Coordinates of C-alpha atoms and ligand atoms in Angstrom, one line a residue:
X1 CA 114.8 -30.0 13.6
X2 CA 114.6 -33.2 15.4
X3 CA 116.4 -36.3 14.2
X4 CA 113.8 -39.4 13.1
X5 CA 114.2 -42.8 14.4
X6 CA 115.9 -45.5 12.7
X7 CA 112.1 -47.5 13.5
X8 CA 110.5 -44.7 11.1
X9 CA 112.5 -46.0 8.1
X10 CA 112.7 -49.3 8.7
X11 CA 108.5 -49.3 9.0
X12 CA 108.3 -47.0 5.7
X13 CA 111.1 -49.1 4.0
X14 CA 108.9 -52.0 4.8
X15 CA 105.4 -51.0 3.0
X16 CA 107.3 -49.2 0.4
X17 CA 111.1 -47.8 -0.5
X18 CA 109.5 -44.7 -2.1
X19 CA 107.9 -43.5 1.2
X20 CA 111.9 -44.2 2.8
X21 CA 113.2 -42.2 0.4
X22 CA 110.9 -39.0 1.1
X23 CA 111.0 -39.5 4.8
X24 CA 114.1 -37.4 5.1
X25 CA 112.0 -34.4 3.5
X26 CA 108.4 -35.1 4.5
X27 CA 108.9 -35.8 8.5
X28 CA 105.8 -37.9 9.2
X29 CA 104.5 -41.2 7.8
X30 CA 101.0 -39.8 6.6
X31 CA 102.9 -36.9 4.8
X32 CA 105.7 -39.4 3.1
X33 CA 102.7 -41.5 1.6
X34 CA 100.6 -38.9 0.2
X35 CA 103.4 -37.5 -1.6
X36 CA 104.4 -41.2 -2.6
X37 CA 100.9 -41.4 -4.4
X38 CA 101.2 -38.0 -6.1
X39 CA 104.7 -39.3 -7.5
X40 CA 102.6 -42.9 -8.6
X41 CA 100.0 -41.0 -9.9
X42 CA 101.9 -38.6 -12.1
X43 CA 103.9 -41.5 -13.4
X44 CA 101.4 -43.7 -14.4
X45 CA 99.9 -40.8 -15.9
X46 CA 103.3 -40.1 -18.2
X47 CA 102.9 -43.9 -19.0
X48 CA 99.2 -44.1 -19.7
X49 CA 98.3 -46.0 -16.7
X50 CA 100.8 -48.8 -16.9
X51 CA 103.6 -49.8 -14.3
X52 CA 106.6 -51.6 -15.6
X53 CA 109.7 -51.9 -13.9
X54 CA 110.8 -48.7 -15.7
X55 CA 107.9 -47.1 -14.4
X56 CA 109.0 -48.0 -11.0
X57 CA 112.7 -47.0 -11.4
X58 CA 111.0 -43.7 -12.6
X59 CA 109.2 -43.2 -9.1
X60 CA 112.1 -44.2 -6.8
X61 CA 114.1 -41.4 -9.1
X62 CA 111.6 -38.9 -8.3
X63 CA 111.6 -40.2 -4.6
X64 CA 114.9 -39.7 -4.2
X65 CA 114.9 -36.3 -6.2
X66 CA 112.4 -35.7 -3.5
X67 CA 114.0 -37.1 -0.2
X68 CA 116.6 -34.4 -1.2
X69 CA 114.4 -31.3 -0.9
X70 CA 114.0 -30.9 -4.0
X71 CA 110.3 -28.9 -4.6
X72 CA 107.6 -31.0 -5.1
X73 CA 107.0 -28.6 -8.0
X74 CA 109.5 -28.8 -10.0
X75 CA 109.9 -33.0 -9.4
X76 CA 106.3 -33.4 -10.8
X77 CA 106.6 -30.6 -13.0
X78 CA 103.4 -28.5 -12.1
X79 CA 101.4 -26.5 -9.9
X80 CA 97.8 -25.9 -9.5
X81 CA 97.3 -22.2 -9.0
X82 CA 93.6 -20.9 -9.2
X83 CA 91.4 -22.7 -11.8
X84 CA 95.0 -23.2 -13.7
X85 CA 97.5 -26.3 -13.6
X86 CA 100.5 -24.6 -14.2
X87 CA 104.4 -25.9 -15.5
X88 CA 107.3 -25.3 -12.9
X89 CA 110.7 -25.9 -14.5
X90 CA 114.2 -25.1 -12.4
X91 CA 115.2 -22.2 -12.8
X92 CA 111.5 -20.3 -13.3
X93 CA 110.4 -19.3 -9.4
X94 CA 107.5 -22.1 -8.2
X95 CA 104.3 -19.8 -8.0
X96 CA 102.9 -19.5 -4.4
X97 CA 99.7 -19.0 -3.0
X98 CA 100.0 -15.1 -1.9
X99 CA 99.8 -14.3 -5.9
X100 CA 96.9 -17.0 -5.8
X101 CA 95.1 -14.8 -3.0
X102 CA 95.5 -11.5 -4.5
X103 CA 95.1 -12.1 -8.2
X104 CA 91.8 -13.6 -7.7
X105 CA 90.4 -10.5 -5.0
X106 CA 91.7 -8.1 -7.7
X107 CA 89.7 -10.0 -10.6
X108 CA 86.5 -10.3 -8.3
X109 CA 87.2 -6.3 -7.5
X110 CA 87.6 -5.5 -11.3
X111 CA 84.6 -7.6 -12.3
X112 CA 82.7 -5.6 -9.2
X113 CA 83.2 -2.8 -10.6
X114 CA 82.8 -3.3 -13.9
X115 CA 79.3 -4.7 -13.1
X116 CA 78.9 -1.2 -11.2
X117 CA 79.3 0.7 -13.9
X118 CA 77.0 -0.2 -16.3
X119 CA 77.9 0.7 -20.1
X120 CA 78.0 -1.6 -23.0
X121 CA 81.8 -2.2 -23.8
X122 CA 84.8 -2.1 -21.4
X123 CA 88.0 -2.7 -22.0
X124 CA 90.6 -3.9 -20.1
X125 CA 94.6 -3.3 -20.3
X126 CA 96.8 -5.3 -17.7
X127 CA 100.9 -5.2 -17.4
X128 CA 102.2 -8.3 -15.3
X129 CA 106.1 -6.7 -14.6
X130 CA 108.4 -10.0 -13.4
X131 CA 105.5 -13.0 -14.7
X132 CA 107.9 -15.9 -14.1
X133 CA 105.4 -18.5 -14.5
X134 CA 103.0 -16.4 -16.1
X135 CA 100.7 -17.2 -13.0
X136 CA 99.4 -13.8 -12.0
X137 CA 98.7 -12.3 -15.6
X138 CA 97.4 -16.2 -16.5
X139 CA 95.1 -16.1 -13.6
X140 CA 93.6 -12.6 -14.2
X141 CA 93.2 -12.9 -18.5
X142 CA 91.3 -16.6 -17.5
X143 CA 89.1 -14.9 -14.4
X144 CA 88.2 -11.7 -16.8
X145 CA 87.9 -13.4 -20.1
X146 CA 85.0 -16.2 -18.8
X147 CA 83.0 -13.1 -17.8
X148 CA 83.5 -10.7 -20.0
X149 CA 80.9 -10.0 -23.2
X150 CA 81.4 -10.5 -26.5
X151 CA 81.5 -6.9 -27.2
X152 CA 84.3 -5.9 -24.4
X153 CA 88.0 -6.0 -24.6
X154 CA 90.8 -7.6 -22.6
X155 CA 95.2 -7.3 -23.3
X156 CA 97.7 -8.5 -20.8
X157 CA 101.3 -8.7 -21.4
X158 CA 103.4 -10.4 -18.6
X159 CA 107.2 -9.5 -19.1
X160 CA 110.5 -10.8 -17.5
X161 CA 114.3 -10.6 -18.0
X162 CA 114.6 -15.0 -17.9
X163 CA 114.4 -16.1 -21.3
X164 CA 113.2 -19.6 -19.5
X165 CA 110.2 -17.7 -17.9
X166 CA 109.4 -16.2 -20.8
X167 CA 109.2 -19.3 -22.8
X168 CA 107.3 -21.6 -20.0
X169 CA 104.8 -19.0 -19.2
X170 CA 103.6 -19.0 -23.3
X171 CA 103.8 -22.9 -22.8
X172 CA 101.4 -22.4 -19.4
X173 CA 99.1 -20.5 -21.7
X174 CA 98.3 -22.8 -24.2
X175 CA 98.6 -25.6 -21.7
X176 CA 95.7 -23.4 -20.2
X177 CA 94.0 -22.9 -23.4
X178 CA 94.1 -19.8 -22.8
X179 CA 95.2 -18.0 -26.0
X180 CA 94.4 -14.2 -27.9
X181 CA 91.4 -14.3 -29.5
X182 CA 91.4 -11.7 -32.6
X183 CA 91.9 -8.3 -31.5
X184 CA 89.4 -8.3 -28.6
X185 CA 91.0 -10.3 -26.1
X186 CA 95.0 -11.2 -26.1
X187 CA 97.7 -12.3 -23.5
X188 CA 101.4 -11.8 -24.7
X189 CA 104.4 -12.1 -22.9
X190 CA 107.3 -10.5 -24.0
X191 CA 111.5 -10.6 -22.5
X192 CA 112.3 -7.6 -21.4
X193 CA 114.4 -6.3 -18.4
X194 CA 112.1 -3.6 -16.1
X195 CA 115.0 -1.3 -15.7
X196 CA 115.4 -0.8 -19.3
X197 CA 113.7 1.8 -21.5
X198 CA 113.5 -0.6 -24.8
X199 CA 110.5 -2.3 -24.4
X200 CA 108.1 0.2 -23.7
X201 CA 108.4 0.7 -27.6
X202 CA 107.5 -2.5 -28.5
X203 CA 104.0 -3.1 -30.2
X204 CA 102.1 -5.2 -27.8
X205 CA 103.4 -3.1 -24.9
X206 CA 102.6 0.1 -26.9
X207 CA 98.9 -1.2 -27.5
X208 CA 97.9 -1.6 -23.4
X209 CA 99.2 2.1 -22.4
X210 CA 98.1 4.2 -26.3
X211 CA 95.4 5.0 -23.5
X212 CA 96.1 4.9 -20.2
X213 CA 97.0 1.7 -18.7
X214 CA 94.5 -0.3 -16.5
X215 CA 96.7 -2.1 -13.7
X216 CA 100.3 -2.5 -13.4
X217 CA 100.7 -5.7 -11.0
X218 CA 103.8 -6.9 -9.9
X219 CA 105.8 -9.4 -7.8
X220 CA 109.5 -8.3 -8.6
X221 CA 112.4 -9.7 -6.6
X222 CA 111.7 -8.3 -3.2
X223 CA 114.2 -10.3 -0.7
X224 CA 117.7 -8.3 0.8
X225 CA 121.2 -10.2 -0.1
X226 CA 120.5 -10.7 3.8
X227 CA 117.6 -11.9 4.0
X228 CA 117.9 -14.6 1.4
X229 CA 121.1 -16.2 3.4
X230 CA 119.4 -16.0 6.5
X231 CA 115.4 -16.3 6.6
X232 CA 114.5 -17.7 3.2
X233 CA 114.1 -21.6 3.3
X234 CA 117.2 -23.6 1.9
X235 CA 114.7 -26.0 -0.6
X236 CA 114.3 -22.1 -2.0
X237 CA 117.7 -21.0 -1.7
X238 CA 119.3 -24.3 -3.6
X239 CA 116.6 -25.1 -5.8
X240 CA 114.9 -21.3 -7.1
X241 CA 116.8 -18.9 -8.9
X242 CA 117.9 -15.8 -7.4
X243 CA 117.3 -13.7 -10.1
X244 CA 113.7 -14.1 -8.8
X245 CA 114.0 -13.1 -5.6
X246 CA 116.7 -10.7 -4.8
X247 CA 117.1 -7.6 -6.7
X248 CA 121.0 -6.9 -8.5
X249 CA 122.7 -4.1 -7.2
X250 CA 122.0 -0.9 -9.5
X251 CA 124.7 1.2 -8.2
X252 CA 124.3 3.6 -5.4
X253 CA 120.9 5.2 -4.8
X254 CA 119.0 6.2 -1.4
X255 CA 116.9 3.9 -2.1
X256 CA 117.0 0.3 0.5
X257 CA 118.6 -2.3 -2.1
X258 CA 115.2 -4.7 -1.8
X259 CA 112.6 -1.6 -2.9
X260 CA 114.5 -1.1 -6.4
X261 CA 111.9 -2.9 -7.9
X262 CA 109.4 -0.6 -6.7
X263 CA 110.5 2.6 -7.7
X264 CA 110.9 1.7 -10.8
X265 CA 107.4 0.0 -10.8
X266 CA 106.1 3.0 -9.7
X267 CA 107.8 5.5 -12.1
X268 CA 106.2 3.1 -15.3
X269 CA 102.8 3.8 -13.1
X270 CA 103.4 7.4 -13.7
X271 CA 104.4 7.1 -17.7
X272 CA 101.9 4.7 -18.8
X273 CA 99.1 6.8 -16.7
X274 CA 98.1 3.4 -14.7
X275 CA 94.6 3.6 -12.9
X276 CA 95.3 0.7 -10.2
X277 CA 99.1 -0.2 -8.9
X278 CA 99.3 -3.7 -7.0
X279 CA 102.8 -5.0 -6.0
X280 CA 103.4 -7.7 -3.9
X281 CA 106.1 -7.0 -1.0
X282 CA 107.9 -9.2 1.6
X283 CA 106.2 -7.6 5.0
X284 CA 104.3 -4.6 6.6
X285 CA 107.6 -2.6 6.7
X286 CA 108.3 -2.6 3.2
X287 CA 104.2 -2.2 2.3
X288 CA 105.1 0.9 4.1
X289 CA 107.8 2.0 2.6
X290 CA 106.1 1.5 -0.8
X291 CA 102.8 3.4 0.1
X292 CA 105.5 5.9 1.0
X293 CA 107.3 5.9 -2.5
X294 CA 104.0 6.2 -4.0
X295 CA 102.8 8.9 -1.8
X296 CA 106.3 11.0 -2.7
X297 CA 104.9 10.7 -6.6
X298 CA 101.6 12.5 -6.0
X299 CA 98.2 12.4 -4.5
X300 CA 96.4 8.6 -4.7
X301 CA 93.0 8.2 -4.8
X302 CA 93.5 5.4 -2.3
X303 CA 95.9 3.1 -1.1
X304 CA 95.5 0.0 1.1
X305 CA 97.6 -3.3 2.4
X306 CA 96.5 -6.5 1.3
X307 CA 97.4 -9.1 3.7
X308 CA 97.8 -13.0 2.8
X309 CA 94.3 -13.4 2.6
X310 CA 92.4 -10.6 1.3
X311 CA 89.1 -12.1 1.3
X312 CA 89.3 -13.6 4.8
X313 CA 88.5 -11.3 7.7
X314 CA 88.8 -13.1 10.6
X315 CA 88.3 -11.3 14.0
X316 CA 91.5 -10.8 15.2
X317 CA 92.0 -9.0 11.7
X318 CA 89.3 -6.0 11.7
X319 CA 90.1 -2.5 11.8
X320 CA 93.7 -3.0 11.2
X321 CA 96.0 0.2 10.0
X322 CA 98.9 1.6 9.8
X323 CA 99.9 5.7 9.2
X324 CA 102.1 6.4 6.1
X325 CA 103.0 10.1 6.0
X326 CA 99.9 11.1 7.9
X327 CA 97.8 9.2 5.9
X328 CA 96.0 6.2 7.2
X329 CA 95.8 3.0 5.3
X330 CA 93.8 0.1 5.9
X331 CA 95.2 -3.5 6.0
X332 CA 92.4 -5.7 4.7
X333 CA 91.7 -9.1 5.0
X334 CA 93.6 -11.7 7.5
X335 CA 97.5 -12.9 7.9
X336 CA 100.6 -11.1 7.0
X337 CA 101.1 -7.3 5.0
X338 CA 101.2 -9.3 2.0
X339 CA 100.9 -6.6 -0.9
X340 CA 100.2 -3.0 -2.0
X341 CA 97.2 -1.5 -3.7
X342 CA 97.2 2.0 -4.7
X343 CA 94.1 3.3 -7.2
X344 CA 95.8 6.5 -8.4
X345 CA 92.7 8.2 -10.4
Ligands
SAM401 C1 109.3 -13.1 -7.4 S1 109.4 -13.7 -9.1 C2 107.7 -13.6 -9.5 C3 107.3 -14.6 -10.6 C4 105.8 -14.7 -10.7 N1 105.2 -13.4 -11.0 C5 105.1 -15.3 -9.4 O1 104.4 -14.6 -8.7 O2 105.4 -16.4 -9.2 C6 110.2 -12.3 -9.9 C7 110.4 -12.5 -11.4 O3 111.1 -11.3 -11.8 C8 112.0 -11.6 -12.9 N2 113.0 -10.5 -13.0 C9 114.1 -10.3 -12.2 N3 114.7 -9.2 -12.6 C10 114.0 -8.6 -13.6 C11 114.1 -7.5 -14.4 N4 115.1 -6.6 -14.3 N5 113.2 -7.3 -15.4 C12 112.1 -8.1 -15.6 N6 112.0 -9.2 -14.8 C13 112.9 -9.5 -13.9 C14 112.6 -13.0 -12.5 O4 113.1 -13.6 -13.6 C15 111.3 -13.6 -11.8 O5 110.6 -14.4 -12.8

């Protein structure tokens, strides 16, 4: 990374000591002021539009908070993700815009097909495994729920092991308004840990998979002890907790360490009878390796790659495919292999 001249801060230092202080992080000029006026804006905000010298000590603290590489996120406290504005606390992974991409092209491709069909009421039963946030299963109940009819019905339950996501992604929800409605519509999120066999008796879980489960959809720590010390960003690596990102060690097993999730994922697919599997993964090799795990389960009625854009084809991205086990699956839409989406009946 190339050092910046002294003349850089002296100039910013001049119009403002905020933008100095977020030079270090931002690079450019234009960059160091527009996040200098989100920091303004969000204070004023906290202080119903006034600026005292409090005020002002508050902005050069987040500045500084800032200029360290600290997330943007998590020194304003929130996200926008979809039509949601979502709270990021340390320790809680900062939602990104992959999930963003995906969640929405599954809830356009549910609401397709539930237009398709025809019928009078449908009902819906979604299990978010590893919600952090509560992003993905947020962003689904608030796409389905605008469109469904009075008469349908719609349960998601996001789960995690953190106690802290747990609690912030029932704070995004009513932040969200987006709250269970009698027994036709609900979002729950419950802790639990994935691995474990407990939860599955517990009465909200119970209630989405009586009959079969709908979609299991998941972004589980995905990253190799490797990986994470060598190609994941050090913002992320200081600032994000692990817990999110790289899977613990569950003794020896054939499986690669990074795909633990997965398996498991996939085995809860198989109990709770799950129409539609989506997991987000790290790369094209491991979307592989997935279709693979879920090919070794049984016969799928179809599985394709999502890439980072499902929605965008651009040119360069058309007929793209890769063989799993003899069996050809399509990547669709544009960027990286960015998850998996298996419809199993
Ligand atoms: C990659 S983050 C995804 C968070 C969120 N879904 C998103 O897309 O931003 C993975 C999440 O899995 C949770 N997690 C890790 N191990 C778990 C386990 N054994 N059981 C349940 N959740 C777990 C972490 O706490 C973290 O919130």
């Amino acid at each position: 990374m190339p050092r910046l001249p002294p003349s850089l801060f002296w100039r910013a230092r001049h119009i403002s000591p905020g933008a100095a202080l977020l030079l270090p992080v931002c690079r450019d000029f234009p960059s160091a002021l527009t996040e200098l006026r989100w920091i303004r804006e969000h204070v004023k905000e906290k202080s119903r539009g006034r600026l005292d010298w409090e005020g002002r000590e508050r902005i050069l603290s987040l500045c500084r908070r800032r200029g360290r590489g600290e997330p943007l996120q998590y020194v304003l406290g929130t996200q926008p993700f979809g039509s949601l504005d979502l709270l990021c606390r340390r320790g809680v992974l900062i939602p990104r815009p992959e999930p963003e991409a995906y969640s929405l092209h599954l809830a356009d491709l549910l609401l397709r097909e539930s237009k398709q069909s025809g019928g009078s009421h449908k009902s819906l039963t979604i299990l978010d495994a590893c919600t952090g946030t509560g992003c993905i299963a947020l962003l689904l109940y608030a796409q389905l729920q605008r469109k469904m009819k009075a008469a349908d019905s719609l349960h998601v339950v996001g789960i995690d092991l953190a106690p802290q996501a747990v609690s912030l992604s029932r704070k995004n929800a009513v932040r969200n308004r987006l709250l269970s409605a009698g027994d036709s519509t609900s979002i729950k999120f419950v802790q639990c840990d994935v691995f474990s066999d407990d939860w599955l008796d517990h009465q909200d879980i119970k209630r989405l998979y009586q009959s079969p489960l709908d979609i299991l959809v998941s972004n589980p720590p995905y990253i190799s002890v490797d990986g994470f010390s060598h190609d994941t960003a050090r913002s992320v690596r200081i600032f994000e907790p692990k817990l999110a990102q790289v899977p613990l060690p569950r003794g020896p097993g054939s499986e690669v360490d990074e795909d633990i999730f997965y398996v498991r994922l996939l085995e809860l697919a198989t109990r709770m009878d799950a129409r539609i599997v989506l997991c987000e993964v790290g790369g094209l090799a491991q979307a592989e390796r997935v279709v693979g795990l879920a090919l070794n389960k049984g016969p799928l009625l179809n599985a394709e790659i999502w890439a980072d854009h499902p929605d965008i084809v651009d040119v360069d991205c058309t007929n793209r495919s890769v063989t799993v086990a003899g069996r050809e699956v399509p990547i669709k839409g544009s960027g990286h292999g960015r998850s998996v989406f298996i419809r199993r009946r």
